[in-house]
Tab-separated table of N, CA and C and ligand atoms in Angstrom:
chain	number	residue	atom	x	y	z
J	1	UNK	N	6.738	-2.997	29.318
J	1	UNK	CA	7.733	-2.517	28.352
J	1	UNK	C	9.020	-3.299	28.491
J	2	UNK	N	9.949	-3.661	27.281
J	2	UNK	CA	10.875	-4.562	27.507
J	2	UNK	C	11.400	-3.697	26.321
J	3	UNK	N	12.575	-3.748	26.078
J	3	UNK	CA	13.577	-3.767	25.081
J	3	UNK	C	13.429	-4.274	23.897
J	4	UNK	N	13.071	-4.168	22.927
J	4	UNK	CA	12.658	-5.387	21.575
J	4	UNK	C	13.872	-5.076	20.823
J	5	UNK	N	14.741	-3.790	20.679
J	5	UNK	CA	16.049	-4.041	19.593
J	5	UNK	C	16.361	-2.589	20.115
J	6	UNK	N	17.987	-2.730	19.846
J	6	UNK	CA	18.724	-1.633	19.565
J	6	UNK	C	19.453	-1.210	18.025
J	7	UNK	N	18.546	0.007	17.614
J	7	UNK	CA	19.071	-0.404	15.897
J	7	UNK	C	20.188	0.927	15.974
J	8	UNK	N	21.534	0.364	15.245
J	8	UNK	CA	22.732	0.795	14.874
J	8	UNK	C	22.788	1.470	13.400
J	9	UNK	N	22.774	2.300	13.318
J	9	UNK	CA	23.273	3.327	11.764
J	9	UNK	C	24.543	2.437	11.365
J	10	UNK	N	24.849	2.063	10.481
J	10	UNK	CA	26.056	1.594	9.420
J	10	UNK	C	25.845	2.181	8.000
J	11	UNK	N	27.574	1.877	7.859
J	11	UNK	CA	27.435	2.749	6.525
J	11	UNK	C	27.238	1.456	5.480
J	12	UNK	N	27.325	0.342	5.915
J	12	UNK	CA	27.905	-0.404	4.771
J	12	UNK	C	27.175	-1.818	5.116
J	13	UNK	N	25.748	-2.323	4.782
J	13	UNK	CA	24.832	-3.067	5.771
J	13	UNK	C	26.008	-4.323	5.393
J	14	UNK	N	26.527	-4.787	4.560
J	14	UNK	CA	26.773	-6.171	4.308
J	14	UNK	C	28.128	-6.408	5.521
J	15	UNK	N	28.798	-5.766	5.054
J	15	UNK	CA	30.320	-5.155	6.178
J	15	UNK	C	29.594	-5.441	7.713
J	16	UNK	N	28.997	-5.104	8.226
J	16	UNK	CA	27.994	-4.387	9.292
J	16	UNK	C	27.863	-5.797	9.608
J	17	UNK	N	26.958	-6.899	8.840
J	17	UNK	CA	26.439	-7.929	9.179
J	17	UNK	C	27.552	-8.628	9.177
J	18	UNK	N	28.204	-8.851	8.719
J	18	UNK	CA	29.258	-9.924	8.809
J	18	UNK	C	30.287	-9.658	10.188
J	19	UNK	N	29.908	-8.111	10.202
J	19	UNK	CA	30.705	-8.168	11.992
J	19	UNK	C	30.297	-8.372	12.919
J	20	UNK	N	28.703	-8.074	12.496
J	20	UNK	CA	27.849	-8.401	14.214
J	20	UNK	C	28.024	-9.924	14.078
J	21	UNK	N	27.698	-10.475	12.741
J	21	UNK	CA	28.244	-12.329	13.356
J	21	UNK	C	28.997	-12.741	13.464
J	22	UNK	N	29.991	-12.356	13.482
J	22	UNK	CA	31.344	-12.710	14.127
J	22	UNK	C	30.963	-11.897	15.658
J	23	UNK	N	30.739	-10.730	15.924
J	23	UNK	CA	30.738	-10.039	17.288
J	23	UNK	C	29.297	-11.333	18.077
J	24	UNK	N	28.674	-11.692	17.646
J	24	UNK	CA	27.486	-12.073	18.305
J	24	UNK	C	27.450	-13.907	18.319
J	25	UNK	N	28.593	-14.186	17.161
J	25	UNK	CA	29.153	-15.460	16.772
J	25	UNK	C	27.064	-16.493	16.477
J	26	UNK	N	26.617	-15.259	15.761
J	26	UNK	CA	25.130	-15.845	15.002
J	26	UNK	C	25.336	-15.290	13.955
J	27	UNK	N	23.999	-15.752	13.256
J	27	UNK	CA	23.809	-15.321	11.972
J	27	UNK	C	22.515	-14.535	11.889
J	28	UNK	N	22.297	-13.274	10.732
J	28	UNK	CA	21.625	-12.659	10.480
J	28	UNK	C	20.417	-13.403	10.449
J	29	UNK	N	18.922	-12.746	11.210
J	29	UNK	CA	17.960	-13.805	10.873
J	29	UNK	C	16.962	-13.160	10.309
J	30	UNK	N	17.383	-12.074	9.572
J	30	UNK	CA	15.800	-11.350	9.079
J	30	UNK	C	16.550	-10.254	8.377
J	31	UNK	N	16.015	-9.946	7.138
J	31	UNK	CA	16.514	-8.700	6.062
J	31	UNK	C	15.474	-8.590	5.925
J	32	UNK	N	15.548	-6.744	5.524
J	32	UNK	CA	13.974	-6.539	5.151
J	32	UNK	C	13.998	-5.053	4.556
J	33	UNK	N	13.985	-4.623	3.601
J	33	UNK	CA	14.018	-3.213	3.544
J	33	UNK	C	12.626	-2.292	3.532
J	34	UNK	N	12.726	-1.587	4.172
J	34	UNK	CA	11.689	-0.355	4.567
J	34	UNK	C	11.396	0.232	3.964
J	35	UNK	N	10.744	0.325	2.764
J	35	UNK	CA	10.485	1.554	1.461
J	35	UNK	C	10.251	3.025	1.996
J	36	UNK	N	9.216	3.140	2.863
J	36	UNK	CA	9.222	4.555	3.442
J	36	UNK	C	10.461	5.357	3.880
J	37	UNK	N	11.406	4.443	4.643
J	37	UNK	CA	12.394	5.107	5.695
J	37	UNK	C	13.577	4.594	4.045
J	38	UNK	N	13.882	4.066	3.571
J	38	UNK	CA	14.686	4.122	2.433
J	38	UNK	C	16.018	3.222	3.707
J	39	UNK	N	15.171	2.655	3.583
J	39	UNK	CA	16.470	1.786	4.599
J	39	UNK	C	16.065	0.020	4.418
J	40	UNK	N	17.357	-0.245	4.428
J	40	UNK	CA	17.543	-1.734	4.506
J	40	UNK	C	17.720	-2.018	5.783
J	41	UNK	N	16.785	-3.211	6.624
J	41	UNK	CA	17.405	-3.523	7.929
J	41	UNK	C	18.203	-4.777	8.285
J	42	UNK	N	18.783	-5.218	9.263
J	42	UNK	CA	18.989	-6.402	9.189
J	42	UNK	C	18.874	-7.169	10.658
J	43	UNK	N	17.949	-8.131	11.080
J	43	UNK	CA	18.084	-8.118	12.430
J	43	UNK	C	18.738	-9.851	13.004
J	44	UNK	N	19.199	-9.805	14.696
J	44	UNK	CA	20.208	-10.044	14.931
J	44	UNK	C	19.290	-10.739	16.364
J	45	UNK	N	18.930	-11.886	16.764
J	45	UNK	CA	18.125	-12.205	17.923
J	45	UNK	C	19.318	-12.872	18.698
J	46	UNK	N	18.964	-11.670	19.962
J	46	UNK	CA	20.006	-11.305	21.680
J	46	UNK	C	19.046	-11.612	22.503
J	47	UNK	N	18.265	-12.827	22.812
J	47	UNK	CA	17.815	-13.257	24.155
J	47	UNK	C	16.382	-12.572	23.547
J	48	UNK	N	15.969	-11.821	24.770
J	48	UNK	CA	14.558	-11.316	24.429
J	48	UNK	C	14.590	-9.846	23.488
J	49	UNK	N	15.905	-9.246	23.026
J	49	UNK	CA	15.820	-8.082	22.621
J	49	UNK	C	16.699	-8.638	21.256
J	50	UNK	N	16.490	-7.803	20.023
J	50	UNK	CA	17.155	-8.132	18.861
J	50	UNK	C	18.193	-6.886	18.667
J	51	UNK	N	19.350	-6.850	17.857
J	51	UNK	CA	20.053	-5.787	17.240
J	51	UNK	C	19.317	-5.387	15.836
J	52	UNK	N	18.941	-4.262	15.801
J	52	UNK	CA	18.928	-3.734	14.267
J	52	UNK	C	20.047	-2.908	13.338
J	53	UNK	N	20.206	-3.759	12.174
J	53	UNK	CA	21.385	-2.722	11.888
J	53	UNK	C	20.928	-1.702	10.687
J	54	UNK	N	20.843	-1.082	10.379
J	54	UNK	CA	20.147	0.276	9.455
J	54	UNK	C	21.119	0.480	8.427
J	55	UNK	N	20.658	0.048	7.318
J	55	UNK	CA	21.742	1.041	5.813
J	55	UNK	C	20.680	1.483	5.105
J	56	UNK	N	21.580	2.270	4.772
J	56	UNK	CA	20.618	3.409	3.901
J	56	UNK	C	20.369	2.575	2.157
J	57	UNK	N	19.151	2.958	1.734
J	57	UNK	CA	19.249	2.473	0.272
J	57	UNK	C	19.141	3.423	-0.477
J	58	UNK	N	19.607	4.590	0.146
J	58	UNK	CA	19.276	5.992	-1.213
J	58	UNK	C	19.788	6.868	-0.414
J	59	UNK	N	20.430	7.737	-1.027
J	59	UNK	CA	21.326	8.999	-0.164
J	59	UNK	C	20.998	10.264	0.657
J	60	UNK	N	19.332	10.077	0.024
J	60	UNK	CA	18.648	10.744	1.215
J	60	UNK	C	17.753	9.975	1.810
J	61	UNK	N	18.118	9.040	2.382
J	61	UNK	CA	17.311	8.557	3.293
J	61	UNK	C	18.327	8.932	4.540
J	62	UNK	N	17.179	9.059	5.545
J	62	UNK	CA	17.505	9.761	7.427
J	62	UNK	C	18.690	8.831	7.380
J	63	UNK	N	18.957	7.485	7.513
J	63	UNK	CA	20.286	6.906	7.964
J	63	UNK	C	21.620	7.660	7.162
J	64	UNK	N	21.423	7.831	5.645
J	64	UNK	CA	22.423	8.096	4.980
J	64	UNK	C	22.576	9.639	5.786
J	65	UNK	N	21.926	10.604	6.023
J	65	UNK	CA	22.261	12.067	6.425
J	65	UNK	C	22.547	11.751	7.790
J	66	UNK	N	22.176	10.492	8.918
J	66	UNK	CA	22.337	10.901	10.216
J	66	UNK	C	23.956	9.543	10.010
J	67	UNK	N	24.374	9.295	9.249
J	67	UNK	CA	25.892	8.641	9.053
J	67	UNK	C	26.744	10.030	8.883
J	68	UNK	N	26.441	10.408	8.100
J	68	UNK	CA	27.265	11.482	7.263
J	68	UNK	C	27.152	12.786	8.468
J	69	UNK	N	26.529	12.980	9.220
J	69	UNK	CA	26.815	14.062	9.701
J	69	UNK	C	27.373	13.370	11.303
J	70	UNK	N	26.829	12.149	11.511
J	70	UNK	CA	27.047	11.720	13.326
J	70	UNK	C	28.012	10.678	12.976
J	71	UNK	N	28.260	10.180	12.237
J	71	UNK	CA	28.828	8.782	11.825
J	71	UNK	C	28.262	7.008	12.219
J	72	UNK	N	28.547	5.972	12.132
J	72	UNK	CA	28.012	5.021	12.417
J	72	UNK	C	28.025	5.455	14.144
J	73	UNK	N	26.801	4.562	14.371
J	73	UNK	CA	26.752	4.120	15.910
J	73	UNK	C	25.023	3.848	16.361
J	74	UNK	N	25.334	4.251	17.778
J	74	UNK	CA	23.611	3.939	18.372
J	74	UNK	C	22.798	4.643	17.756
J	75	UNK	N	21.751	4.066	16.576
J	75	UNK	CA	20.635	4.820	16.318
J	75	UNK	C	19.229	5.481	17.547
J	76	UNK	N	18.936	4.286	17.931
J	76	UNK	CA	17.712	4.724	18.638
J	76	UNK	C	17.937	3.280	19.541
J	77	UNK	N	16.553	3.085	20.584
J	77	UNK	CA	16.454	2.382	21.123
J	77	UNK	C	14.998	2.118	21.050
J	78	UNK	N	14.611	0.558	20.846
J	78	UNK	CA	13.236	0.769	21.038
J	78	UNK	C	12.630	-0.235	21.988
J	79	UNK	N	11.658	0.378	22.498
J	79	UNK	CA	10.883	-0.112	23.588
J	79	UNK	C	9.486	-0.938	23.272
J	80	UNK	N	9.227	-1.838	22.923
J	80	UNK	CA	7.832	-2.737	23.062
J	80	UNK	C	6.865	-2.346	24.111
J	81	UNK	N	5.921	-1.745	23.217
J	81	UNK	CA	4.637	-1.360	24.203
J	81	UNK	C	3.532	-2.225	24.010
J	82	UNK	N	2.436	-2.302	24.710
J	82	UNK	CA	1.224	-3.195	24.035
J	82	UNK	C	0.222	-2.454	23.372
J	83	UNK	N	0.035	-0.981	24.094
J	83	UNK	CA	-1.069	-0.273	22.906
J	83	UNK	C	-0.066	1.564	22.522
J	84	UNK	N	0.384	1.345	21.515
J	84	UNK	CA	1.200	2.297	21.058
J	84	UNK	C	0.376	3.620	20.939
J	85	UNK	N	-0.613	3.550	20.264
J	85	UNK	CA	-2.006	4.936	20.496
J	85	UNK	C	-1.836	5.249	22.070
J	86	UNK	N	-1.843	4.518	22.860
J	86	UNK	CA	-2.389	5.072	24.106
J	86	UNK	C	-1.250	5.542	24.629
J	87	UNK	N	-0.249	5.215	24.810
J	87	UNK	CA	1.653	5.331	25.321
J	87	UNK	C	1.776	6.619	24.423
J	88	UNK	N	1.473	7.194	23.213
J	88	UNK	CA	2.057	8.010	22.404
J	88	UNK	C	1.034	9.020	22.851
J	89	UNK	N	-0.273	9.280	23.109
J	89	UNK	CA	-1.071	10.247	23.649
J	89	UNK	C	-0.497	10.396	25.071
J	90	UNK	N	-0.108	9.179	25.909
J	90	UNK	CA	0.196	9.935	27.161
J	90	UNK	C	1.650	10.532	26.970
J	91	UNK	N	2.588	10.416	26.496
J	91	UNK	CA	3.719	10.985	26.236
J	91	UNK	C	3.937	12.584	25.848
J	92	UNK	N	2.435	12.642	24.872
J	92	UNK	CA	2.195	13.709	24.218
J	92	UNK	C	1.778	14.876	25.828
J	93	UNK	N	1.058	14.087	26.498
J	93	UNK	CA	0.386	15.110	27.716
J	93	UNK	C	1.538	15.165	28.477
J	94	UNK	N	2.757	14.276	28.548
J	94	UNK	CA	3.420	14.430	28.951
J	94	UNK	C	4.560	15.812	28.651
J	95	UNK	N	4.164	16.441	27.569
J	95	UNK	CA	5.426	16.943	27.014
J	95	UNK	C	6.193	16.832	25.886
J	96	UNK	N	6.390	15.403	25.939
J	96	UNK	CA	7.506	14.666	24.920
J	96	UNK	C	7.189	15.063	23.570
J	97	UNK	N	8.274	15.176	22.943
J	97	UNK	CA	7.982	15.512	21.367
J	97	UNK	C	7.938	14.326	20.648
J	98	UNK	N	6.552	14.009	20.037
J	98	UNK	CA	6.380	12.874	19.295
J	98	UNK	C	6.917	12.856	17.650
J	99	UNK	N	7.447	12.114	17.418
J	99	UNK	CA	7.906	12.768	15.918
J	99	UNK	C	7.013	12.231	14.869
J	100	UNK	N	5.901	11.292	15.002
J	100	UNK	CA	5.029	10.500	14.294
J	100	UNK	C	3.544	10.696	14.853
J	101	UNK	N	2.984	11.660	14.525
J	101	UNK	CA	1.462	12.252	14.516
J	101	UNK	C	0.719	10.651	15.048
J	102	UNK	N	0.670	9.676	13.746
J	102	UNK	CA	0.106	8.293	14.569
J	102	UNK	C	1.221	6.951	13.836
J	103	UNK	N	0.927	6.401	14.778
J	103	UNK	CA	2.347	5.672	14.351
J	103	UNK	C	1.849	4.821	12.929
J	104	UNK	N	3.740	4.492	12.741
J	104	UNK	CA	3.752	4.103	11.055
J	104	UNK	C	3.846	2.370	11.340
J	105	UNK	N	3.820	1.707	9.570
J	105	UNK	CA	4.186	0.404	9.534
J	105	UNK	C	5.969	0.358	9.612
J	106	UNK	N	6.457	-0.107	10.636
J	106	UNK	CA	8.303	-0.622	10.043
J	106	UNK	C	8.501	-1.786	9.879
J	107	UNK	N	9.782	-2.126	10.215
J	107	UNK	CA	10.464	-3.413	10.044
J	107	UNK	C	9.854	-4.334	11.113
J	108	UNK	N	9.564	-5.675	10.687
J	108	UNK	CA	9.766	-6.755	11.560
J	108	UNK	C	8.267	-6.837	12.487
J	109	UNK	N	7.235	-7.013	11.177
J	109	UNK	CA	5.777	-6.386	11.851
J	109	UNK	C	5.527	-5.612	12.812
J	110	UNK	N	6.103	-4.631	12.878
J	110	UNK	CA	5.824	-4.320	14.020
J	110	UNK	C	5.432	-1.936	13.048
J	111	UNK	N	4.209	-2.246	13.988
J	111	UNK	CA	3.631	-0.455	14.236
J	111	UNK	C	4.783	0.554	15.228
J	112	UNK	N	5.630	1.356	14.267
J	112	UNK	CA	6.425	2.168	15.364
J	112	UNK	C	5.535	3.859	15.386
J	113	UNK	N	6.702	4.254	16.162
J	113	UNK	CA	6.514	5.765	16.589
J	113	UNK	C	8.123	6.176	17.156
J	114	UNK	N	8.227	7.810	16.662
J	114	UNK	CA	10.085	7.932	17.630
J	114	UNK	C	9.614	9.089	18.612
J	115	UNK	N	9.995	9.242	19.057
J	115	UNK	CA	10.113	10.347	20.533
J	115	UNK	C	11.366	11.516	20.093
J	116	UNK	N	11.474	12.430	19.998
J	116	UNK	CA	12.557	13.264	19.471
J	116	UNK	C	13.876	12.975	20.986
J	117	UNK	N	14.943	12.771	20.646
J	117	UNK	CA	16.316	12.697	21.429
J	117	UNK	C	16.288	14.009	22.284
J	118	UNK	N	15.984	14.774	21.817
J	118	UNK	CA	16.235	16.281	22.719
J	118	UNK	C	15.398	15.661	24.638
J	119	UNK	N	14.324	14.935	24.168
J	119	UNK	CA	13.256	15.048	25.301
J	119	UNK	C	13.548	13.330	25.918
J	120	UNK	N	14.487	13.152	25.323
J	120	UNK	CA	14.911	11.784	26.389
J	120	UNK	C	16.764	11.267	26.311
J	121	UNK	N	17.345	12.482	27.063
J	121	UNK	CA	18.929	12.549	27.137
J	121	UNK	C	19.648	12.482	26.172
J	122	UNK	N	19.278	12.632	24.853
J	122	UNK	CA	19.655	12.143	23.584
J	122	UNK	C	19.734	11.244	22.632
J	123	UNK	N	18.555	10.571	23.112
J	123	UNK	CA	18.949	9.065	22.671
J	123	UNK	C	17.204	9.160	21.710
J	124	UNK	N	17.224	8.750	20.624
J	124	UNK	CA	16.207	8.546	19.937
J	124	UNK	C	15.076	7.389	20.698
J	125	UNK	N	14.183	8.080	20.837
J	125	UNK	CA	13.580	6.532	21.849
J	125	UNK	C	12.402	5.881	20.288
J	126	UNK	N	12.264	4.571	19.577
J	126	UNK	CA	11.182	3.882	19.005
J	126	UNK	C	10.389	3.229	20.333
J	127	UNK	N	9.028	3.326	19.942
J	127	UNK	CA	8.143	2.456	20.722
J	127	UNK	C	7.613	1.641	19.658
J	128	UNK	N	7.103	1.063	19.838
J	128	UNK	CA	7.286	-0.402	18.552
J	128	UNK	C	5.624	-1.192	19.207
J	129	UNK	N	5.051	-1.812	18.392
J	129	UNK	CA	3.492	-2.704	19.059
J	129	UNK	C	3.991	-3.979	17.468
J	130	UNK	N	3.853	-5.037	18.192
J	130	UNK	CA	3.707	-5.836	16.821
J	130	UNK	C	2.198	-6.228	16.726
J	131	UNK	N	2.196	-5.811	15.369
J	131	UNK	CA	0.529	-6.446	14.686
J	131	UNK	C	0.572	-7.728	14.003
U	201	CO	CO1	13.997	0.174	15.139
């Protein structure tokens, strides 16, 4: 398991990108919007782990309600697994509240799954497998 991205809630993706490249002094290397999650992403390559930055493309999509009620900041964190079925069943025996029955397609080829924040200090955990 390694780190593959930390994705950030913004309210305003274009605003957002133009600060992480100035903050990261790179340039955006991947847009992609998510039809399911109603989100635009934008990602940001940091060594072996990327930044994701999250805008919403419709006012109910999860980013637009988790801006509006938490404001911008750390969305989730996600972790690169190699077999996501098997990590998400043991999690499950573990306890952990899985929030994705079997994991979905997201951004950036990659098969996710989230872990609910309550059952890991608050922090949204993604586990991520690229196909
Ligand atoms: Co993510």
């Amino acid at each position: 398991m390694h780190i593959d991205h930390i994705g950030i809630a913004v309210r305003d993706l274009e605003s957002a990108i133009s600060t992480y490249e100035t903050i990261l002094n790179s340039t955006c290397n991947k847009r992609e919007i998510v039809e399911s999650e109603k989100v635009e992403t934008a990602f940001f390559e940091t060594g072996e782990s990327k930044v994701e930055l999250l805008g919403a493309t419709s006012s109910d999509s999860v980013i637009a309600k988790y801006v509006e009620k938490k404001g911008e900041g750390l969305h989730h964190v996600a972790f690169e697994v190699e077999n996501i079925r098997a990590e998400l069943e043991r999690l499950r025996e573990e306890g952990f509240t899985v929030l994705n029955e079997q994991p979905k397609k997201g951004a950036d080829n990659k098969l996710v799954a989230f872990i609910h924040p309550k059952d890991n200090c608050g922090v949204l955990v993604e586990l991520c497998q690229s196909v």
